[in-house]
Structures are given as structure tokens and as C-alpha cells.
CSV table of C-alpha atoms in Angstrom, one decimal:
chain,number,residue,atom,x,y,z
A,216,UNK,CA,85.1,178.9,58.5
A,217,UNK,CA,89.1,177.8,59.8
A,218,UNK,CA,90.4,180.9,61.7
A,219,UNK,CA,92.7,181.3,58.9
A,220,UNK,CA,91.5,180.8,55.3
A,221,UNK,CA,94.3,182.1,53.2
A,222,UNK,CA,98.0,180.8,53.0
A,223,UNK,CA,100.8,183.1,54.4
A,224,UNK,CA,101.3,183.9,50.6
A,225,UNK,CA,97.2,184.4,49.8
A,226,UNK,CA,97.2,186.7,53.1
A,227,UNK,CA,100.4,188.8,52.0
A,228,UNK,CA,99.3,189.6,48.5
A,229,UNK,CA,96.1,190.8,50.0
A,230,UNK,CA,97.2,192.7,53.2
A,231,UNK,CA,99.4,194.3,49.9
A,232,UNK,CA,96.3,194.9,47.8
A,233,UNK,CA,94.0,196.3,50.6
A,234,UNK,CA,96.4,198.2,52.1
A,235,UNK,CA,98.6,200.3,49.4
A,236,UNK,CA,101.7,199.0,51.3
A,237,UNK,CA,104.8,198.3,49.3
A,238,UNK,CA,105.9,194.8,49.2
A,239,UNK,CA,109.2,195.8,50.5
A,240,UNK,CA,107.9,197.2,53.4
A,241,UNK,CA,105.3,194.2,54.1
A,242,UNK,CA,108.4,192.5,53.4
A,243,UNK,CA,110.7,194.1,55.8
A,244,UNK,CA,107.7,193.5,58.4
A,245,UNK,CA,107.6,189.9,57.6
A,246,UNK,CA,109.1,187.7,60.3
A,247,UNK,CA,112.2,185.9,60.2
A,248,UNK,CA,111.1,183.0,61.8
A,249,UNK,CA,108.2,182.1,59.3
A,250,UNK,CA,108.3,179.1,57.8
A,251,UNK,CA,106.1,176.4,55.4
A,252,UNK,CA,105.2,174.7,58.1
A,253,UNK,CA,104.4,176.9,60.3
A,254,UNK,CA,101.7,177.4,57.6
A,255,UNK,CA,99.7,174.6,58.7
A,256,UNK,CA,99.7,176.3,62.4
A,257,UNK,CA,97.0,178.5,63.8
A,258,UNK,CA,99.4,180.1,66.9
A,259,UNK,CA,101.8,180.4,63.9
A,260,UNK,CA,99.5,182.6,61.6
A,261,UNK,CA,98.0,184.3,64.9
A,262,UNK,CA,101.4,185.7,65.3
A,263,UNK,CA,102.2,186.3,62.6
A,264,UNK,CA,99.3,188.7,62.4
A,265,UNK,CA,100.1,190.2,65.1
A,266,UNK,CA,103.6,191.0,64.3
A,267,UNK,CA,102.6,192.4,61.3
A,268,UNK,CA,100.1,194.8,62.9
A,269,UNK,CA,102.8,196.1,65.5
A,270,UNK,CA,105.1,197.0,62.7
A,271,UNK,CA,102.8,198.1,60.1
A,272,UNK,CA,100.5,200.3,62.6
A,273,UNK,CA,97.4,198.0,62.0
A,274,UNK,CA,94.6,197.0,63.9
A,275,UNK,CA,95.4,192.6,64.3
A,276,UNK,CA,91.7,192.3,65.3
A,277,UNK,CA,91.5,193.0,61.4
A,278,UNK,CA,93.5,190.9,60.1
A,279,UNK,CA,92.2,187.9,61.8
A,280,UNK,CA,89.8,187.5,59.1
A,281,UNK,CA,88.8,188.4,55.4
A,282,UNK,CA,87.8,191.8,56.7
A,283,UNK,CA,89.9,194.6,55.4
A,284,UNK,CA,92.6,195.7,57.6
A,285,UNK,CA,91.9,198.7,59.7
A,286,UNK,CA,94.9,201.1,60.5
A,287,UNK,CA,94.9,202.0,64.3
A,288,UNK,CA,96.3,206.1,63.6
A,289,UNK,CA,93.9,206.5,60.6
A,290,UNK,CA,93.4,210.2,62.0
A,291,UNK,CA,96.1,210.8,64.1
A,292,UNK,CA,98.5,212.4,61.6
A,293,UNK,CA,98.6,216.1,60.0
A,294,UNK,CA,99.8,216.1,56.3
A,295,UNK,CA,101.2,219.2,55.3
A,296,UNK,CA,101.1,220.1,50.8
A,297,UNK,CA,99.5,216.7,50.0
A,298,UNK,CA,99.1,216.8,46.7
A,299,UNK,CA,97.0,214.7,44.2
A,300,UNK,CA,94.3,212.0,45.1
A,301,UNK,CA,95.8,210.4,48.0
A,302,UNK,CA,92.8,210.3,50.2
A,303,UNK,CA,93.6,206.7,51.0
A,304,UNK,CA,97.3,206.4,51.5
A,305,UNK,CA,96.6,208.8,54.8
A,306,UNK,CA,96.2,205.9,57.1
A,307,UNK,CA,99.0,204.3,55.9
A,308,UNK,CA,101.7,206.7,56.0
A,309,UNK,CA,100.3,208.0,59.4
A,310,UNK,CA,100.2,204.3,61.1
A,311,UNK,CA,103.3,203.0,60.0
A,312,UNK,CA,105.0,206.1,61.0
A,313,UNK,CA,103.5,206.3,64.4
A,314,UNK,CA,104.4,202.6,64.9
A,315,UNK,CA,108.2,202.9,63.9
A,316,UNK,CA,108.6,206.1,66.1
A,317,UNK,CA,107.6,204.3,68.9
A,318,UNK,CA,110.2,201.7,68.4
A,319,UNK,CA,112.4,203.9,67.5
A,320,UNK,CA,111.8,205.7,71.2
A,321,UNK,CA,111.4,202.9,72.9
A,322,UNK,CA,115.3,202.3,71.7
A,323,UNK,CA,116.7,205.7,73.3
A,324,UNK,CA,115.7,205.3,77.0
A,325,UNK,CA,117.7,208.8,78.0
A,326,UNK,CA,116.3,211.5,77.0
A,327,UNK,CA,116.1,215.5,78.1
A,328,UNK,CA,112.8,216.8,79.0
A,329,UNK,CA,112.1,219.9,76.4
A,330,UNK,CA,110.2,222.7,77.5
A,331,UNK,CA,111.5,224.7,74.6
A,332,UNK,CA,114.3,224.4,71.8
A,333,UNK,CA,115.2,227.9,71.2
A,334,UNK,CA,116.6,227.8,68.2
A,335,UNK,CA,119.0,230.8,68.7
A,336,UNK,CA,119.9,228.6,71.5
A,337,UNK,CA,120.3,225.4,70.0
A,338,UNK,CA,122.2,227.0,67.3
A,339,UNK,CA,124.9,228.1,70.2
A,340,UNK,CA,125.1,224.9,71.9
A,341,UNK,CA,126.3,223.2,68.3
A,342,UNK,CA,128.5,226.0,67.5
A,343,UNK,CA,130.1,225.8,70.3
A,344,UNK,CA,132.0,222.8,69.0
A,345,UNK,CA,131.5,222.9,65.2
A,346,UNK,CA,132.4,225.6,62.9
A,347,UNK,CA,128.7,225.5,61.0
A,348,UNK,CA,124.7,224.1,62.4
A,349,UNK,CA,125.7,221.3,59.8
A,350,UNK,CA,123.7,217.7,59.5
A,351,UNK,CA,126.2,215.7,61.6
A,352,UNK,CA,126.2,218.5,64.1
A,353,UNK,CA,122.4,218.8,64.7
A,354,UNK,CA,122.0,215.3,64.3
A,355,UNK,CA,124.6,214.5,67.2
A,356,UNK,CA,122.9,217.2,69.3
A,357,UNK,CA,119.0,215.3,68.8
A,358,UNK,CA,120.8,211.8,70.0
A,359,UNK,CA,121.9,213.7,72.6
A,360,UNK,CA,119.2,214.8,74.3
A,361,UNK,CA,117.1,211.5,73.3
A,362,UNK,CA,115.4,212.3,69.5
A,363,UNK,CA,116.2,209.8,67.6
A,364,UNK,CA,116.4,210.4,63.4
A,365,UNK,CA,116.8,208.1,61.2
A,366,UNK,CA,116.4,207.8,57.4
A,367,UNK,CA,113.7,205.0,55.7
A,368,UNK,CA,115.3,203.2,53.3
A,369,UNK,CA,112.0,201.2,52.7
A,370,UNK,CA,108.6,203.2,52.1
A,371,UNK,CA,105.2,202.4,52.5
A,372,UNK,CA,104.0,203.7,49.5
A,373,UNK,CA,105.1,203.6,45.8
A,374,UNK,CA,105.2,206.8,45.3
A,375,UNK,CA,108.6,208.0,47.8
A,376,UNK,CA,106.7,211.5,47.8
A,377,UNK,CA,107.1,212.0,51.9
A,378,UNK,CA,110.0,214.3,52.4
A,379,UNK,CA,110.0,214.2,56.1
A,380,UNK,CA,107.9,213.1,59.0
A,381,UNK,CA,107.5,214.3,63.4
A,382,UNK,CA,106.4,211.8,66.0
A,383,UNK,CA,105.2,212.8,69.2
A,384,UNK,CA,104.6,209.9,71.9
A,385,UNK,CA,104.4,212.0,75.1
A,386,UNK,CA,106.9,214.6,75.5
A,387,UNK,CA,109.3,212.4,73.4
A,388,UNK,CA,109.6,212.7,70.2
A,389,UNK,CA,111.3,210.8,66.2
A,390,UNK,CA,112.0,212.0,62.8
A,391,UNK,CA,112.1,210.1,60.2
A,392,UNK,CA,113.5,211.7,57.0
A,393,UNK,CA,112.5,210.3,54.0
A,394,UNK,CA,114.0,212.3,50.8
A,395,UNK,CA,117.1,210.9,49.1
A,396,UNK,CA,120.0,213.7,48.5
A,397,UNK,CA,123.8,213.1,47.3
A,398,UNK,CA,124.8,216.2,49.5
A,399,UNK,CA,123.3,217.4,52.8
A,400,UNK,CA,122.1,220.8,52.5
A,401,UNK,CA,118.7,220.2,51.8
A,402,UNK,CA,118.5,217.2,54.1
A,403,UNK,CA,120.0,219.5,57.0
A,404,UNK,CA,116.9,221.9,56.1
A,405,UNK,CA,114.5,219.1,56.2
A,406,UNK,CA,115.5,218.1,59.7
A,407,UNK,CA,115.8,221.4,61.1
A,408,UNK,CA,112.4,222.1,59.7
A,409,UNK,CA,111.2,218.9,61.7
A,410,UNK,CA,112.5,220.2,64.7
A,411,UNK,CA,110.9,223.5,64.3
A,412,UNK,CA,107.8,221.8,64.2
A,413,UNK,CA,108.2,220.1,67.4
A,414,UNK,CA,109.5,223.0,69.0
A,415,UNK,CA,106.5,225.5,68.3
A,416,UNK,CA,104.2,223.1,69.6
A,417,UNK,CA,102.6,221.7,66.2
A,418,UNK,CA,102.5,218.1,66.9
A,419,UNK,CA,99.6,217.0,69.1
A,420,UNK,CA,100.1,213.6,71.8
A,421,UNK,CA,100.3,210.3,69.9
A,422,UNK,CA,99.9,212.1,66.7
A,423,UNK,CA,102.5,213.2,63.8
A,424,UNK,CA,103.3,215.9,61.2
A,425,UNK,CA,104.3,214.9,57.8
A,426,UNK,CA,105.9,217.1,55.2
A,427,UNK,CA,105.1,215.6,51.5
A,428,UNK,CA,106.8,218.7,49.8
A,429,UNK,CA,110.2,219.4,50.2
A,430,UNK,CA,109.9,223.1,51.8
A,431,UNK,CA,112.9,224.5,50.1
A,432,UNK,CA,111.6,224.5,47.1
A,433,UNK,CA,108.5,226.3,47.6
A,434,UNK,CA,108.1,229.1,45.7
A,435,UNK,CA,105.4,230.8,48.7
A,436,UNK,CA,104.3,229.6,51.4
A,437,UNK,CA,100.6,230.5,53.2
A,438,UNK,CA,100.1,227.5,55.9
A,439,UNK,CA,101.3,229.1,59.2
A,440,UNK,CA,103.0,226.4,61.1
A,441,UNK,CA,104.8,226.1,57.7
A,442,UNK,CA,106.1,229.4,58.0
A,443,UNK,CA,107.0,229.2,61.7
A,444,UNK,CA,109.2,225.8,61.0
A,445,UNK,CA,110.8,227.6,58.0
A,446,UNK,CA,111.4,230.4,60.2
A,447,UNK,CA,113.0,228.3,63.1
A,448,UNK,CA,115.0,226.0,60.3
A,449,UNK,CA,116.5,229.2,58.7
A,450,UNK,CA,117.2,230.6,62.3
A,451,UNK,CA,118.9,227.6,63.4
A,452,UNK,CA,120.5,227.4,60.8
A,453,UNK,CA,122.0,230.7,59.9
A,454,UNK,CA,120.7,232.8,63.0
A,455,UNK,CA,118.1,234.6,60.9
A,456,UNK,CA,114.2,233.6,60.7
A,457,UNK,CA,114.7,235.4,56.4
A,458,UNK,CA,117.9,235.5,54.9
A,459,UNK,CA,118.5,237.5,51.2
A,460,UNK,CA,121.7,235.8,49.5
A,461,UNK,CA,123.0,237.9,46.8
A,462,UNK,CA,125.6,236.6,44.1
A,463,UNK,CA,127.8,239.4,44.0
A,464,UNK,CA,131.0,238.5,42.6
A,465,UNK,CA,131.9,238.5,38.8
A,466,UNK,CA,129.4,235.7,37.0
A,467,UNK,CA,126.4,234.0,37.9
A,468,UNK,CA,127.4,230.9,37.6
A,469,UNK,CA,127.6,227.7,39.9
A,470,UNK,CA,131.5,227.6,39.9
A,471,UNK,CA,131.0,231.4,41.1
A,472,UNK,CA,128.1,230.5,43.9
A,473,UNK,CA,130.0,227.9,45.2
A,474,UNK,CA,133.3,230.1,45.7
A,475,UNK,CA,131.1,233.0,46.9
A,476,UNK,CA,129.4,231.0,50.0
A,477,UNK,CA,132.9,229.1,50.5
A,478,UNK,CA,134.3,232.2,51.4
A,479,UNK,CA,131.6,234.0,53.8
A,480,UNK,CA,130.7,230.5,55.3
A,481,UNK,CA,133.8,230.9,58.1
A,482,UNK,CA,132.8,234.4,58.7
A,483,UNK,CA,129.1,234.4,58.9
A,484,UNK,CA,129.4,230.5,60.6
A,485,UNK,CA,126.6,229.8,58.2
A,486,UNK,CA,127.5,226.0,56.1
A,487,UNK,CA,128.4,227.0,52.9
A,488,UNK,CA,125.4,224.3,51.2
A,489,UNK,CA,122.9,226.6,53.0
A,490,UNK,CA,124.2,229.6,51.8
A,491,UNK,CA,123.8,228.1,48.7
A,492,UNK,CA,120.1,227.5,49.2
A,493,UNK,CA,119.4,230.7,50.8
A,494,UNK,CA,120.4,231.9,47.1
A,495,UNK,CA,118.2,229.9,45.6
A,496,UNK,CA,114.8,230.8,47.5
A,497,UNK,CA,116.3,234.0,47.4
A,498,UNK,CA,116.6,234.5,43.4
A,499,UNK,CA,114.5,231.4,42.2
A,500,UNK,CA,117.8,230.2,40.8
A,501,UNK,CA,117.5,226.0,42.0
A,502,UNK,CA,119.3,224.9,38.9
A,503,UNK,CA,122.7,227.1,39.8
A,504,UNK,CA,122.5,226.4,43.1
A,505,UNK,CA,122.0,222.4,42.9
A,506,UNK,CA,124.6,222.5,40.5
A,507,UNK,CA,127.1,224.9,43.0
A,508,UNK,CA,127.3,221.9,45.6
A,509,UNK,CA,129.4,219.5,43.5
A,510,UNK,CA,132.0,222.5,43.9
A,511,UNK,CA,131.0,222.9,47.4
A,512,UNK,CA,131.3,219.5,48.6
A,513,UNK,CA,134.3,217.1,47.6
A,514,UNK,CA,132.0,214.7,46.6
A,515,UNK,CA,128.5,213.0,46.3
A,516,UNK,CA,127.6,210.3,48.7
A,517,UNK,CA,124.1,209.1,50.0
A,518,UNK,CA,123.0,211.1,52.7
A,519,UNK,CA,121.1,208.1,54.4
A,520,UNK,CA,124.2,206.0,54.7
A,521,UNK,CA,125.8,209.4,57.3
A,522,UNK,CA,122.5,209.5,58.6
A,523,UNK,CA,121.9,206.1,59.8
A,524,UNK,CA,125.1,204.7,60.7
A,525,UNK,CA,124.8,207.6,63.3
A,526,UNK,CA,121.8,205.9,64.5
A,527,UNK,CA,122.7,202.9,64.3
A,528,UNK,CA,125.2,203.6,66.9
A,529,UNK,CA,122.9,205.6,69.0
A,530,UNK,CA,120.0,203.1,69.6
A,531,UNK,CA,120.1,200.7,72.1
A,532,UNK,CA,119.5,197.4,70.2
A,533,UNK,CA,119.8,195.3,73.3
A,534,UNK,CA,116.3,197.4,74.4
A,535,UNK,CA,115.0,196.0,71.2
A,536,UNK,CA,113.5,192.0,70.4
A,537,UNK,CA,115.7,190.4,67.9
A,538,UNK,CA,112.2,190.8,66.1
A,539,UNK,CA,112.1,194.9,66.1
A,540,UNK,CA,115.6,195.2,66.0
A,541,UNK,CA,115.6,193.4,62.5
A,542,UNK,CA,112.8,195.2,61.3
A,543,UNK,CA,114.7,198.5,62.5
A,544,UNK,CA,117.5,197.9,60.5
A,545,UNK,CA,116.2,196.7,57.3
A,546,UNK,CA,114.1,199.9,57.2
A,547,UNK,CA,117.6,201.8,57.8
A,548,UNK,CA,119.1,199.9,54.9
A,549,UNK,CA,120.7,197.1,56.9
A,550,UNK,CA,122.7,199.2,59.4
């Protein structure tokens, strides 16, 4: 048997197949500098192999051959409300992500040692320059003191169920954010729920935390390291680990919400979109409060495009091969 049996073509649709990886993100992993000719060349298909596995978190010992390919964090991840019959697309969310935070890490040299991130504290430190704990604001704060968070705009799986995701290599530590949102209330949650996470200790060395559900719109919740990073989210956000947010102006309607949190935001130096949310866990009332943010905000954008041209900003591409650095940027949607 030739080291290589398959075409580049044969061996994609397979790695595809055995995997549960989406084409876009094989794509995205695929190198630039592949060619047709470099078909017909064993060093050629060796690294290519080998590229892959970097990116995608596999094993290249395993895809060497016909064997199936083995992920290297298969267990080194903890999910929290998987749903559904997903046994198998474990490995492949838990890899991949452990393999792009390290990238992403190794592309943010300076960095703060944490011994704890106090959220009460935290929440100071970002008001002491911003009127709100707002996206941009926290965001800026993570860069700061060397956590990088970025948005994927290319999944690994089919299904775009992962909301959010934690990386721990050493005492650094990624997010990766993974839910799509025309306003930035939930996605300021989602982060700050991350970070609580992190914070209380829940990740263990090399390993990662990924949130499938998106934790504001649980209706209970009994997991206890869920509750502690809703706890430090709402804190950090707001200054309280439970906050009640009662409608109490004339009508119940969005138009009303949104005026109602618009005009406490300033005084309670809580960001009126979280106000808004803090209604809706409070009353079970999603559906006025979703609709209360076109009146809150000025207008809908794409919350990844804020997030990652922050980042891209932020990493140090020059730390990065032209090979990583590519990969990087398609997965941040060409920043």
C-alpha cells in the first residue's frame, strides 16, 4: 500500500464523512498552498495532513492512513445542556476548540496573571470609563489583560447549536462565542457568563467548558457551576448576583419596556438591553423583551462583525504563520 491512497479530494470527502466536520470548516483548514500537483507528492500530502490535524485538533498519526481520524481532546472538554443524540460530535467541538484557543493565545503574548476576577471588581474597573458593563467595554477590558474573544463565523458542526465556549491552556485563557444576535444584550451575557466560568475555577488545565444552550433563556436552572456563572454574569453586569425587573409604567408593551430601562439605565449604570433581559427571566416575557431592543438600540447590526474587528486589532498577526493567520481570519469572517 502507497503511503497515501486517496486523492486530496478522496481524503477530504472522507476526513468530512468520518469526522462530522463541516466542509466550511475543513475548508477554512485547507491550505492555501495546495495544489494538483502537489497531489502526486508524498511530503505534499504529509503536510498537508498535518496541517489539517493542527487546526482541526486531530491526531495526524490518524490520518496518515485509511484508519479513522482520532481527535486528540476527545475527553478534555465539559458540555454544559447538551441536548439530543450528540454523543459523537463531543470530540469534535472539544478538539477544534482547544486547537483554535491555542492559536488564538499563542497570538496575545501579554497577558495579566489572574488569581481572581471579582466581578464586583471588574465591574468598577469598566465603569470607571464607560457609563454601562456593555460588550465593547468588557470586551476591551479581556484584550487588556491578555483573553482573547473572538466570534466563529465558521462551525464545525451543522447544527450552529454551541452558544459559547472557555479555553484554558495554563493560566491563560479564549472565548470563543458562537451565537449570532443583531443586538448585543444577549451576547454581552454570553461572554460575561464565559468569564464567570473561568473565574470560579470551572475549567480544568488544557481542558474547555462549552455552553450549547443559551443561559438566558432558561427557564430553571439546577447545574451548580451554571448557577455560579449566571450569578457572576448578572453581578458584573448589573452589580447584583438576582435582579427582579418589574414593568411598572403604563402598558406592557415593548415600546413601554424599552422607554422604562432607557430611563433607569443612567441611574442604576445597568445597559439598558440588560435591563431588558433581566425583565424577561424575571416575568417569562422573551417575546416583549426581544421585541423592546429595536427601540432600544438605533439599529440591528451583526454582533460578530463589533466583535471581531476588535480582535482583529488586538492579535498579533506577525506572531502568527501566514498559515494560522489565514485560518484565523477566515474563521472570524475574513477580518
Amino acid at each position: 500500500m502507497t503511503p497515501f491512497p486517496n486523492s486530496a479530494e478522496e481524503f477530504k470527502k472522507r476526513l468530512i464523512k468520518s469526522t462530522g466536520l463541516t466542509e466550511s470548516m475543513v475548508s477554512a483548514a485547507w491550505p492555501e498552498w495546495w495544489s494538483d500537483a502537489a497531489d502526486a507528492s508524498p511530503s505534499s500530502q504529509a503536510d498537508l495532513r498535518f496541517t489539517l490535524a493542527r487546526k482541526l485538533g486531530l491526531d495526524p498519526l490518524s490520518l496518515l492512513d485509511d484508519e479513522a481520524p482520532k481527535f486528540i481532546w476527545e475527553d478534555a472538554a465539559k458540555f454544559k445542556n447538551f441536548r439530543g443524540d450528540m454523543q459523537a460530535a463531543r470530540p469534535a467541538i472539544s478538539s477544534f476548540g482547544i486547537a483554535f484557543g491555542r492559536m488564538l493565545i499563542h497570538g496575545l503574548p501579554q497577558y495579566t496573571p489572574l488569581h481572581e476576577l471579582d466581578p464586583i471588581g471588574l465591574r468598577k474597573s469598566i465603569l470607571a470609563s464607560r457609563r454601562f458593563v456593555d460588550l465593547t467595554g468588557l470586551i476591551g477590558f479581556l484584550w487588556g489583560i491578555g483573553i482573547p474573544v473572538v466570534h466563529l463565523r465558521v462551525h464545525p458542526l451543522a447544527a450552529k447549536n454551541m452558544c459559547a465556549m472557555s479555553v484554558r491552556i495554563g493560566d491563560r485563557y479564549a472565548v470563543l462565542l458562537a451565537r449570532d444576535a443583531n443586538y448585543p444584550a444577549s451576547t454581552v451575557f454570553h461572554l460575561a457568563h464565559e468569564i464567570g466560568h473561568i473565574a470560579r475555577g470551572h475549567l480544568s488545565d488544557g481542558g474547555a467548558l462549552i455552553d450549547m444552550d443559551d443561559p438566558t433563556e432558561r427557564v430553571e436552572e439546577v447545574d451548580p457551576e451554571e448557577i455560579e456563572a449566571d450569578e457572576y454574569a448578572l453581578t458584573l453586569l448589573t452589580g447584583y448576583p438576582k435582579l427582579e425587573v418589574e414593568n411598572t409604567g403604563a402598558g406592557r408593551g415593548a415600546r413601554q419596556l424599552a422607554s422604562e430601562v432607557m430611563r433607569v439605565a443612567d441611574q442604576a449604570r445597568i445597559e439598558p438591553g440588560t435591563l431588558a433581559l433581566c425583565y424577561a427571566y424575571t416575568n417569562k416575557d422573551w417575546a416583549t423583551a426581544q421585541k423592546s431592543l429595536q427601540y432600544i438600540y438605533e439599529r440591528p447590526l451583526p454582533v460578530w462583525e463589533g466583535v471581531n474587528k476588535i480582535a482583529a486589532t488586538q492579535i498579533k498577526w506577525d506572531l502568527m504563520s501566514d498559515e494560522t493567520s489565514n485560518f484565523v481570519r477566515a474563521l472570524m469572517g475574513g477580518l
